[in-house]
Coordinates of C-alpha atoms in Angstrom, one line a residue:
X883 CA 34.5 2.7 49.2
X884 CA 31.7 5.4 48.5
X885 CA 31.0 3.4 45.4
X886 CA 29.9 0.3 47.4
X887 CA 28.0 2.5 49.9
X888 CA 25.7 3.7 47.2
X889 CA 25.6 0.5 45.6
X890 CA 24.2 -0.9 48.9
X891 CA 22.0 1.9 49.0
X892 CA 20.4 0.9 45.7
X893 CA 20.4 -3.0 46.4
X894 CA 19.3 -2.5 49.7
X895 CA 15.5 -2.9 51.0
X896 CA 14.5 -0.6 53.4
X897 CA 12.9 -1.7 56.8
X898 CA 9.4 -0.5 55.6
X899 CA 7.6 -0.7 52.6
X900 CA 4.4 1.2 51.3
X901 CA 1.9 -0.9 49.0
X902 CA -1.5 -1.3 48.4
X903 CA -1.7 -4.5 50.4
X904 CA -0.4 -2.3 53.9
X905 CA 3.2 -1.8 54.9
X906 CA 6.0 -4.2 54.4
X907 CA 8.0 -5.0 57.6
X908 CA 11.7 -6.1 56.8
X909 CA 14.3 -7.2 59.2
X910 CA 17.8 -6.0 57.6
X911 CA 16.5 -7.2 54.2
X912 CA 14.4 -10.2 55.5
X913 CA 10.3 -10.1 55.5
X914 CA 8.9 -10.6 58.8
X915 CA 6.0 -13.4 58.8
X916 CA 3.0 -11.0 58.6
X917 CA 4.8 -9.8 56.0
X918 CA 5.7 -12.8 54.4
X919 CA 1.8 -13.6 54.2
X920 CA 1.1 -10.3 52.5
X921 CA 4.0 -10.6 50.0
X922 CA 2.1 -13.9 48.6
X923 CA -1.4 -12.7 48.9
X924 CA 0.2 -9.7 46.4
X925 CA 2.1 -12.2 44.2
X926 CA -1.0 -14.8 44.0
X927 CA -3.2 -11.4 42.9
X928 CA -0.6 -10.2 40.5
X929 CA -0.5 -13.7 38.6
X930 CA -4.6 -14.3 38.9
X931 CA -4.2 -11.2 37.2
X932 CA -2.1 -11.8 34.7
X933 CA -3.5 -15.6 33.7
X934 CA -6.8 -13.4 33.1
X935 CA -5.1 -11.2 30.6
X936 CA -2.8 -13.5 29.1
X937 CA -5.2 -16.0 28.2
X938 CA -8.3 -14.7 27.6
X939 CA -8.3 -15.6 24.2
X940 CA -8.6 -19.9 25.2
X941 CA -11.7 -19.0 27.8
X942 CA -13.2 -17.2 25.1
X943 CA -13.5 -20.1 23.1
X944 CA -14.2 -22.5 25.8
X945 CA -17.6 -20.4 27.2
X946 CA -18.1 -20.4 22.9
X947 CA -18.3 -24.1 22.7
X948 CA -20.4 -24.7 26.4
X949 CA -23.0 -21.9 24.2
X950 CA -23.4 -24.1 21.1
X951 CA -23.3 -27.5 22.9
X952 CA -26.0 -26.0 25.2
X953 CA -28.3 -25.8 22.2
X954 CA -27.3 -29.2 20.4
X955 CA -24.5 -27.7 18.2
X956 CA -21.8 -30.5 19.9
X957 CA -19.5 -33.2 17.7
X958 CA -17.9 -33.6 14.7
X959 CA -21.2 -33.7 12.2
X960 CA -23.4 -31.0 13.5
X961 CA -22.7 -27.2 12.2
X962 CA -24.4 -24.6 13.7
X963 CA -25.9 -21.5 11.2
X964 CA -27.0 -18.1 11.4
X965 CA -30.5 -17.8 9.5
X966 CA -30.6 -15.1 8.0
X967 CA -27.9 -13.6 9.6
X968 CA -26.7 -13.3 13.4
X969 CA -28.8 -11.3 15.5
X970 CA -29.1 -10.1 19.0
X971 CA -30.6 -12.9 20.5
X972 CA -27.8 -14.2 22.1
X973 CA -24.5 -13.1 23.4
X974 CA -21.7 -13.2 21.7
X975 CA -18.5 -10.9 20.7
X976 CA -19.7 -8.5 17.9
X977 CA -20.7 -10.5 15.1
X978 CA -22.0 -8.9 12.1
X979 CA -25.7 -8.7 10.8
X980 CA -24.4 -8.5 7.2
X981 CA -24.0 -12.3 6.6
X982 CA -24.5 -15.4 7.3
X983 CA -22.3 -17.4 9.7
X984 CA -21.7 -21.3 10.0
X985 CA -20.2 -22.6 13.0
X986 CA -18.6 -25.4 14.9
X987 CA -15.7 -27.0 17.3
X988 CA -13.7 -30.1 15.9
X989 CA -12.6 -32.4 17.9
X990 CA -9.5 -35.0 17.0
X991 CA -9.2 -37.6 19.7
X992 CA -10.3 -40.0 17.6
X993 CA -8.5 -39.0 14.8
X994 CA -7.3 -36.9 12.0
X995 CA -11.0 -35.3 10.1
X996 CA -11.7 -34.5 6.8
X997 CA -12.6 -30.6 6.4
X998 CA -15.0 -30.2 2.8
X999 CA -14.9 -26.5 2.6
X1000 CA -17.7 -25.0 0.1
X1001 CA -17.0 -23.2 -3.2
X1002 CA -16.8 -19.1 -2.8
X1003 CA -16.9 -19.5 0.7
X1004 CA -14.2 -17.9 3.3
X1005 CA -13.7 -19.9 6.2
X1006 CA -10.8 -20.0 9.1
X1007 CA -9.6 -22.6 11.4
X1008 CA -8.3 -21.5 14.6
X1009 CA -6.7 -24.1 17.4
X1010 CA -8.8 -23.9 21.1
X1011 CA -5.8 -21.2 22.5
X1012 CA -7.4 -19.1 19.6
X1013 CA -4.3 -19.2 17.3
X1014 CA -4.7 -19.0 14.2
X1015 CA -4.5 -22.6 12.0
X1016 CA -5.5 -22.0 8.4
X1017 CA -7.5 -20.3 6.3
X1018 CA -9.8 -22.6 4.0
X1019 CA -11.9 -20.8 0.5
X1020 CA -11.2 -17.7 -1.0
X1021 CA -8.5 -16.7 0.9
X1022 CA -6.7 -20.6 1.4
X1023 CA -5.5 -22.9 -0.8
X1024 CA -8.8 -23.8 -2.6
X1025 CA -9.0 -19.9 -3.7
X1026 CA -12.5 -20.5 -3.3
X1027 CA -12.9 -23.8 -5.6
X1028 CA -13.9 -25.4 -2.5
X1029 CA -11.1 -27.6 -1.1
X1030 CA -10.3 -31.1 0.8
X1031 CA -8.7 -30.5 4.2
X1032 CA -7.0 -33.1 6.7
X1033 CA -6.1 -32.3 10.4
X1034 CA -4.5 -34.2 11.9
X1035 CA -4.2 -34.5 16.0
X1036 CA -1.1 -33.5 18.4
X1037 CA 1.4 -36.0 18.2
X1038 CA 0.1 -37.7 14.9
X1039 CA 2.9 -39.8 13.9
X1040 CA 1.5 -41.4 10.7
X1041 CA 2.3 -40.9 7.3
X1042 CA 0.0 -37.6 5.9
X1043 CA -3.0 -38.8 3.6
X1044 CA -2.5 -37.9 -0.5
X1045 CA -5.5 -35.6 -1.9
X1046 CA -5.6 -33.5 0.8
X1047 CA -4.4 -30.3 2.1
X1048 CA -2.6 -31.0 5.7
X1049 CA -3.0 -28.9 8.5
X1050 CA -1.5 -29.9 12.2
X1051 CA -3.1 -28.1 14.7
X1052 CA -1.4 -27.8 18.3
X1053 CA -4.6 -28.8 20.0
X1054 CA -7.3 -31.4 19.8
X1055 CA -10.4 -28.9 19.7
X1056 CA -10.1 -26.6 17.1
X1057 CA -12.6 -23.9 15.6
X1058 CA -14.0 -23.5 12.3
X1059 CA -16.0 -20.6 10.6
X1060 CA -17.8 -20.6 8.2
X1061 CA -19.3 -17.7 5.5
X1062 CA -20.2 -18.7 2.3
X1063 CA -21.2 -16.0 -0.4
X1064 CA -24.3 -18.1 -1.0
X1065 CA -26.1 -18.0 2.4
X1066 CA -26.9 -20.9 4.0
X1067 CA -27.8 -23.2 0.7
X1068 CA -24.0 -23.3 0.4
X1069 CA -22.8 -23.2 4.3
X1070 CA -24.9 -26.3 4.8
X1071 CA -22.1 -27.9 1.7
X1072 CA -20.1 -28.1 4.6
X1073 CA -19.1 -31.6 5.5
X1074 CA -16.7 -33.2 7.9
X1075 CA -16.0 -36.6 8.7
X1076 CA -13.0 -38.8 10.2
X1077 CA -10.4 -40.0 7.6
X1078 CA -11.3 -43.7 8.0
X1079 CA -14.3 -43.0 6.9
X1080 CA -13.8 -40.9 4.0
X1081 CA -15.5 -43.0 1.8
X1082 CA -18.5 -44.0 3.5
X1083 CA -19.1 -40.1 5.3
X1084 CA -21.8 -39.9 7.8
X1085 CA -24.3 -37.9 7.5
X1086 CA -23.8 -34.3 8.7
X1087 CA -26.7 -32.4 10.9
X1088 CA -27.2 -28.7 10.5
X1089 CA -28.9 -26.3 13.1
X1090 CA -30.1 -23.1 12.8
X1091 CA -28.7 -21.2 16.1
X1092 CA -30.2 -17.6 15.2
X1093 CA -33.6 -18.9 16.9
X1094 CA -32.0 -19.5 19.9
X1095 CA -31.1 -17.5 23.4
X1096 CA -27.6 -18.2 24.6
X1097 CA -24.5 -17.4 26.1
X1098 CA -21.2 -17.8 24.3
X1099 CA -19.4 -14.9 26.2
X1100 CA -16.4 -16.1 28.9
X1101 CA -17.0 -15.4 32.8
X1102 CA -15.4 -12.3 34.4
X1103 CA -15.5 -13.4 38.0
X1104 CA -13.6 -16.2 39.6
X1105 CA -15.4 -18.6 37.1
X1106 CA -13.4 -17.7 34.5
X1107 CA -10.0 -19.8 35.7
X1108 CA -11.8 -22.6 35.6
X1109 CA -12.9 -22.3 32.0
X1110 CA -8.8 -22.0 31.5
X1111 CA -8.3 -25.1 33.8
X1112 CA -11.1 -26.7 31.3
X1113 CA -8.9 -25.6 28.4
X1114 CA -5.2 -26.9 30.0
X1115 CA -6.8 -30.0 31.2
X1116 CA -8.0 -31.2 28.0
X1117 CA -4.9 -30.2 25.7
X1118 CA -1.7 -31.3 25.5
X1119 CA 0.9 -29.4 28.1
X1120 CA 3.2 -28.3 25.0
X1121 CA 0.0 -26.8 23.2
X1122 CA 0.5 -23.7 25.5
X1123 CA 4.1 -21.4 26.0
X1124 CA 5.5 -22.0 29.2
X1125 CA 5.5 -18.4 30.0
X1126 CA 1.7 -18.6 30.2
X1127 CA 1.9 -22.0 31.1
X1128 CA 3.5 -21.0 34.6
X1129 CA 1.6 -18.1 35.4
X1130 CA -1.3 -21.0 35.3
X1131 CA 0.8 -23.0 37.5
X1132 CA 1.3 -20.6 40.1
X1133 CA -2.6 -19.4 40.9
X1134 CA -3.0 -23.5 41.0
X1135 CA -3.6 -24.6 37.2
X1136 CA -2.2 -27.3 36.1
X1137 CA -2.7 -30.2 33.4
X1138 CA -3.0 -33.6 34.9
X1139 CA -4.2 -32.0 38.4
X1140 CA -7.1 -31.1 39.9
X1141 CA -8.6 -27.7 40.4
X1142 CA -8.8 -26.8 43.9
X1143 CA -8.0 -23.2 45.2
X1144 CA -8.6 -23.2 49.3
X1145 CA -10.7 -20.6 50.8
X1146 CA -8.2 -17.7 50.5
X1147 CA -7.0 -18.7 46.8
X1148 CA -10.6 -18.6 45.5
X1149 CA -11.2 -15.1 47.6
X1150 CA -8.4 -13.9 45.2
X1151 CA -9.5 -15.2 42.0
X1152 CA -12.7 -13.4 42.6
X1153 CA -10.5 -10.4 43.2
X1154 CA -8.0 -10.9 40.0
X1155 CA -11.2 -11.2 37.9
X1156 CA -12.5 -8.4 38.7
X1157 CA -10.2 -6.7 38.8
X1158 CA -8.0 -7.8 35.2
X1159 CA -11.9 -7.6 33.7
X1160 CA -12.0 -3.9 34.6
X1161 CA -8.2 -3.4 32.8
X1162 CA -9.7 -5.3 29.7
X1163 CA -12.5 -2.7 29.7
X1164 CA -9.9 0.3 29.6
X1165 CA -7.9 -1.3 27.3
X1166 CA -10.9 -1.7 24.7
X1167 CA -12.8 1.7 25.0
X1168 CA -9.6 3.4 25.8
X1169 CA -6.2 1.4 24.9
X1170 CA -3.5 3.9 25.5
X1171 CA -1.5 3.1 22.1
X1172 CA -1.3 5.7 20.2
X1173 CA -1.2 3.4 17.1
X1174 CA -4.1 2.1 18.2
X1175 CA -6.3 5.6 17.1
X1176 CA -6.5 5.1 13.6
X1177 CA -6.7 8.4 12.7
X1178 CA -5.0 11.6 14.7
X1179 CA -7.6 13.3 17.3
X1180 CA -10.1 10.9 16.1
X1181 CA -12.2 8.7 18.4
X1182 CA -12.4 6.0 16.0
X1183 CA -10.0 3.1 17.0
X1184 CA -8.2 0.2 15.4
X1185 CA -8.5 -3.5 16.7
X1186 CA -4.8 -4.3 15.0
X1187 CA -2.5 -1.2 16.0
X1188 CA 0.1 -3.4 15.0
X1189 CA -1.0 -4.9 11.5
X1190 CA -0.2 -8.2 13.0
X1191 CA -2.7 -11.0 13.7
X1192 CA -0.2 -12.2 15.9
X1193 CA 0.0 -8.5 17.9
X1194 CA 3.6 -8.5 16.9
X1195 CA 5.5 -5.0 16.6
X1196 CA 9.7 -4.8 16.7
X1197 CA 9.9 -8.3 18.1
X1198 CA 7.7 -7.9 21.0
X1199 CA 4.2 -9.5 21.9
X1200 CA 1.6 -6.2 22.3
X1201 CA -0.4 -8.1 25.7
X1202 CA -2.6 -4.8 25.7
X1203 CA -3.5 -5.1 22.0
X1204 CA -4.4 -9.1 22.3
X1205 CA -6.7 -8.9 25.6
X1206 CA -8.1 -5.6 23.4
X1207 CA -9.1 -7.6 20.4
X1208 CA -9.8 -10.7 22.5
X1209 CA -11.9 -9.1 25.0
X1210 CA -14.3 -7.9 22.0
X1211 CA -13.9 -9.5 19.1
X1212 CA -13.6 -13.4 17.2
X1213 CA -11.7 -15.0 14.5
X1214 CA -8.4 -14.8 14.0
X1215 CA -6.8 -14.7 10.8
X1216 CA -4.0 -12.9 8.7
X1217 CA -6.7 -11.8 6.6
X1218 CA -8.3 -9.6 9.4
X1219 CA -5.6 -7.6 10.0
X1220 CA -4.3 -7.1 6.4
X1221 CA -7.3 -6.3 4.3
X1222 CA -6.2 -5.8 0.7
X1223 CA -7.5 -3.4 -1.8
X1224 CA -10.8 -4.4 -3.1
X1225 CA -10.4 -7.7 -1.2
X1226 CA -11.8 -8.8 2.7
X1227 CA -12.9 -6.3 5.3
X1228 CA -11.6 -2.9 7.1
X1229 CA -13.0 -2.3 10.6
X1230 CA -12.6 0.5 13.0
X1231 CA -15.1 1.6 16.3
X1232 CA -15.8 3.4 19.0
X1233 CA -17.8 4.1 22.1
X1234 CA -17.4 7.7 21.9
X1235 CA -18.8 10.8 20.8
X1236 CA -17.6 13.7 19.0
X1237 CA -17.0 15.4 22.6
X1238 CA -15.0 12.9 24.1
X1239 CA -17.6 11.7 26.2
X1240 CA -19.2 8.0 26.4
X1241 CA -22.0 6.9 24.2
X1242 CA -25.0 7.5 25.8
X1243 CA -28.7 5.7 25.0
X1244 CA -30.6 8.5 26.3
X1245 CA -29.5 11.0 23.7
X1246 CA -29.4 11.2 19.9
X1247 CA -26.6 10.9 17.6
X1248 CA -25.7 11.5 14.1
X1249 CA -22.5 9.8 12.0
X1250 CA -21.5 11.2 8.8
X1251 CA -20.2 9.0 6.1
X1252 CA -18.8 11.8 3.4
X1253 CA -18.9 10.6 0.0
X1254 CA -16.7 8.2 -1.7
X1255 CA -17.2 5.6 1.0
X1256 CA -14.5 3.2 0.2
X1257 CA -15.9 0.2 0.0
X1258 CA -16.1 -1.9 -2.8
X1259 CA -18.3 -4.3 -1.5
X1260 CA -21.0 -2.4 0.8
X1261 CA -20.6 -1.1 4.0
X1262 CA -22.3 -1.2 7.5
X1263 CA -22.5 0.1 11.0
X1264 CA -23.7 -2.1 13.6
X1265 CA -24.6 -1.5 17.5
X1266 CA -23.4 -3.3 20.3
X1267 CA -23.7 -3.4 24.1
X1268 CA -20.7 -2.0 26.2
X1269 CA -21.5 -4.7 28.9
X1270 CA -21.7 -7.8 26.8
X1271 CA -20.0 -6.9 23.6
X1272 CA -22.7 -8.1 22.0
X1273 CA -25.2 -6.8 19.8
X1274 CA -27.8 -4.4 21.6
X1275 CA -31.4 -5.8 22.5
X1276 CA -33.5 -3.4 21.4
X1277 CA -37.0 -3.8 19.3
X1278 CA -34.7 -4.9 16.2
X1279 CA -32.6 -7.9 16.1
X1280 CA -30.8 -6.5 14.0
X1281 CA -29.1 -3.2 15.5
X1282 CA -27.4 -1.7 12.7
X1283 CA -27.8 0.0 9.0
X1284 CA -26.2 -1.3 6.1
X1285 CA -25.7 -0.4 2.0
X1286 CA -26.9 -3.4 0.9
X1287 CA -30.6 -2.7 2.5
X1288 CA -32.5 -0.9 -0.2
X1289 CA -34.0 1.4 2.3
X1290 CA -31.1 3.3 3.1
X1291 CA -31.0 6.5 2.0
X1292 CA -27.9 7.9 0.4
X1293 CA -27.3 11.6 0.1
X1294 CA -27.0 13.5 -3.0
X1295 CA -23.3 13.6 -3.2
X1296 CA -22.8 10.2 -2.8
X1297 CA -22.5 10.5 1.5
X1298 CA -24.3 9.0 4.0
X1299 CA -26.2 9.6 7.8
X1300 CA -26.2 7.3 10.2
X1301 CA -28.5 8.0 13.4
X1302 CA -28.5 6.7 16.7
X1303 CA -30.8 7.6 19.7
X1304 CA -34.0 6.0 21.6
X1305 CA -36.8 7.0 19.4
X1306 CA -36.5 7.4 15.7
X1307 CA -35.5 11.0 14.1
X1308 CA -38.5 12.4 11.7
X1309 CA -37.5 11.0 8.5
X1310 CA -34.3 9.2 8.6
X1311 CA -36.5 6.3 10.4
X1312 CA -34.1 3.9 7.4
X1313 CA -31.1 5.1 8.5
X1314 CA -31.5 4.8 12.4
X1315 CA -30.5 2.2 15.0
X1316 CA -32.5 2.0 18.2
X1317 CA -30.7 2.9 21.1
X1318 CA -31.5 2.2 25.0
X1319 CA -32.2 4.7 27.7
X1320 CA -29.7 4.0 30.7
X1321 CA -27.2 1.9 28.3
X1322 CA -24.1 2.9 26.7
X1323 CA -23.1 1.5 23.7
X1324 CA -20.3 1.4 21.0
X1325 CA -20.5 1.0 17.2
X1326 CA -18.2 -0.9 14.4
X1327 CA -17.6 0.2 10.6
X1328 CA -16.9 -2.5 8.8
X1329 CA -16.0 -2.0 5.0
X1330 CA -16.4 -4.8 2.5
X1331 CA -14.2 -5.1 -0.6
X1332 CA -12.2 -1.3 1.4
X1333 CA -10.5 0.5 -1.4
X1334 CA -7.7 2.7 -1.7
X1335 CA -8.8 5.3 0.5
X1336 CA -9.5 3.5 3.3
X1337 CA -5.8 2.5 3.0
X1338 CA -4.0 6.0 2.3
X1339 CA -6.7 7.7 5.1
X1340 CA -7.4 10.2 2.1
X1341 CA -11.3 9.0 3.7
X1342 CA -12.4 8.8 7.4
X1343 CA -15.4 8.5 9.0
X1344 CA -17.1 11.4 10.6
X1345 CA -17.6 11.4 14.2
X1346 CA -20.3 10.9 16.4
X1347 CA -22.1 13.8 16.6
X1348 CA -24.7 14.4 19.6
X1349 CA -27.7 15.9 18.1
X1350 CA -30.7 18.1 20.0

């Protein structure tokens, strides 16, 4: 009998509960009906909350395509490029300055396409949830020969095409990137076309998008559920887990149904937007994994603490690590998250100094590269704004210091400085990237080609050092 009294004790609710929505009332277990009212308005906040978490990665690319078709880059012939290089003209999730990008959304309701990938190049394929399809060059099936790809749409029921590599995407938009080791001369070898017209191909249209001011960066107020409702209406209802899939359904999303959150509901979008937008800021400049600091008592962090591209670890989904890379960063391929000696690219940043404290741009700074940087390739360090995750705006479009510019100046013993601050430090004007007064800021070091010390940690970066 005392067992089932402190049973009941533990199953029990008592008649008042504390929360940060007020007190619960309870009558012997049973909400009373202001309480009832409060308990939803706390579950509808919880799930707006989690939606924006759980799929940020599908509104990123959604508020990505609404940027390029806003400047003509829209449908199956045109491909957007970066001439030279992408710059800070626009907004968009850290891309580099180092090379050059081409760019554009596929769409298969009218059928499987035809993907002509260039020689050299490496390009990826990711579905409109941002999943990763296929890689496509150098690191796909081609192995850079340049390669002949078919995808085919949801449902395709048709026998596959001969001469072609197949890919089946879950969705019917689906992303492709571009980078070709030849600049744009070989991006614009790019050519897609639908498979009934494969030989007769239309003529594809190419569009410089570096001269252009835009916005490719997702919403972080109540606007952004209905860039998701964009994304669930258009694709098919299988193309998403049902986990995420319900958490839609309960704040009101739903494929086949229209959009319409009453006065309250939209009160609590605002609220959940805000609100999850401020967790996705801790969880980039700060995530709490410890896996996630790539080296012990360092600042400098790591966007796969896993090593998966799927933010797998021990047969569990890591959500913090997936709105962390999401929230910052495009592209998402194996090839990303397992760099290979001498092969792709390493990355690690942060957005804070030596000290602890947050990149400021009212004060100097100076990064030390020691010598033996280990990258193959050539390195670089670029600058990006802590509000917009995109590259600074400052007098340079081009925010950031790299080996391959021939004005860098390389220390003796093979090291490197890298300074940061508003106004240029005597002599080291090569080496410098403008900062801005009343802005924070955080910084990526990306490794081309990294080599085996980047992989046993025998070499780290510095940290960033406030200078007088």
């Amino acid at each position: 009998m005392a067992d089932l009294e402190q049973a009941r004790a533990t199953i029990a609710v008592p008649d008042r509960v504390d929360s940060p929505f007020g007190e619960l009332r309870f009558f012997d277990g049973v909400p009373t009906q202001d309480s009832i009212t409060t308990i939803y308005d706390m579950l509808d906040l919880t799930r707006a909350i989690e939606v924006y978490l759980n799929t940020v990665p599908g509104a990123s690319l959604v508020a990505m395509r609404r940027g390029f078709r806003s400047i003509g880059v829209d449908g199956n012939t045109v491909l957007g490029y970066t001439a030279p290089r992408a710059n800070s003209r626009s907004f968009a999730l850290t891309p580099n300055t180092e090379t050059t990008y081409g760019t554009m959304f596929l769409d298969l309701r009218d059928g499987p396409l035809v993907v002509e990938n260039p020689p050299n190049s490496l390009c990826v394929l990711d579905d409109f949830w941002f999943r990763y399809v296929a890689d496509l060059g150098i690191a796909g099936p081609d192995r850079g020969a340049g390669g002949k790809y078919v995808l085919l749409p949801p449902g395709h029921d048709g026998p596959e095409p001969d001469g072609y590599v197949v890919l089946r995407p879950p969705t019917f938009t689906n992303w492709l990137v571009v980078r070709a080791l030849g600049g744009v001369d070989d991006i614009t070898r790019t050519r897609v076309y639908p498979l009934e017209k494969a030989a007769d191909p239309p003529a594809m249209t190419y569009i410089d998008i570096a001269v252009h001011h835009f916005n490719t960066v997702h919403a972080n107020d109540a606007s952004f559920y209905e860039e998701i409702d964009t994304l669930v209406q258009e694709e098919p209802p299988e193309a998403l887990d049902p986990e995420r899939a319900g958490q839609c359904e309960a704040i009101g999303i739903v494929h086949g149904r229209p959009f319409a959150p009453d006065e309250r509901m939209r009160g609590i979008l605002e609220q959940g937007a805000r609100l999850a937008a401020a967790a996705s800021r801790a969880l980039v400049y700060a995530p709490r994994d410890p896996a996630a600091h790539r080296y012990p008592g360092s600042n400098w962090l790591d966007l796969f603490p896993s090593g998966s591209y799927e933010f797998l670890r021990d047969h569990a989904r890591l959500l913090d690590a997936r709105v962390q890379f999401h929230y910052v960063a495009t592209v998402i391929t194996p090839a990303m998250a397992h760099a290979q000696v001498g092969a792709g690219s390493a990355y690690v940043y942060t957005a804070q100094a030596a000290d602890g404290a947050w990149l400021d741009g009212g004060r100097s700074y100076r990064l030390h590269l020691s010598a033996g940087i280990p990258a193959k390739n050539f390195w670089s360090v670029d600058v990006y704004d802590t509000q917009t995750r995109s590259l600074l705006e400052t007098d340079d479009p081009y925010p950031s210091v790299m080996s391959l510019d021939e004005r860098v100046a390389v220390n003796p013993d093979g090291s490197a400085d890298v300074w940061f601050g508003p106004t240029a430090p005597a002599g080291h004007e090569a080496n410098w990237v403008q900062t801005v007064p009343g802005k924070s800021w955080f910084t990526i070091l990306r490794l081309y080609g990294p080599l085996e010390g980047w992989f046993d940690k025998t070499w780290q970066p510095g940290e960033i050092e406030p200078t007088p």
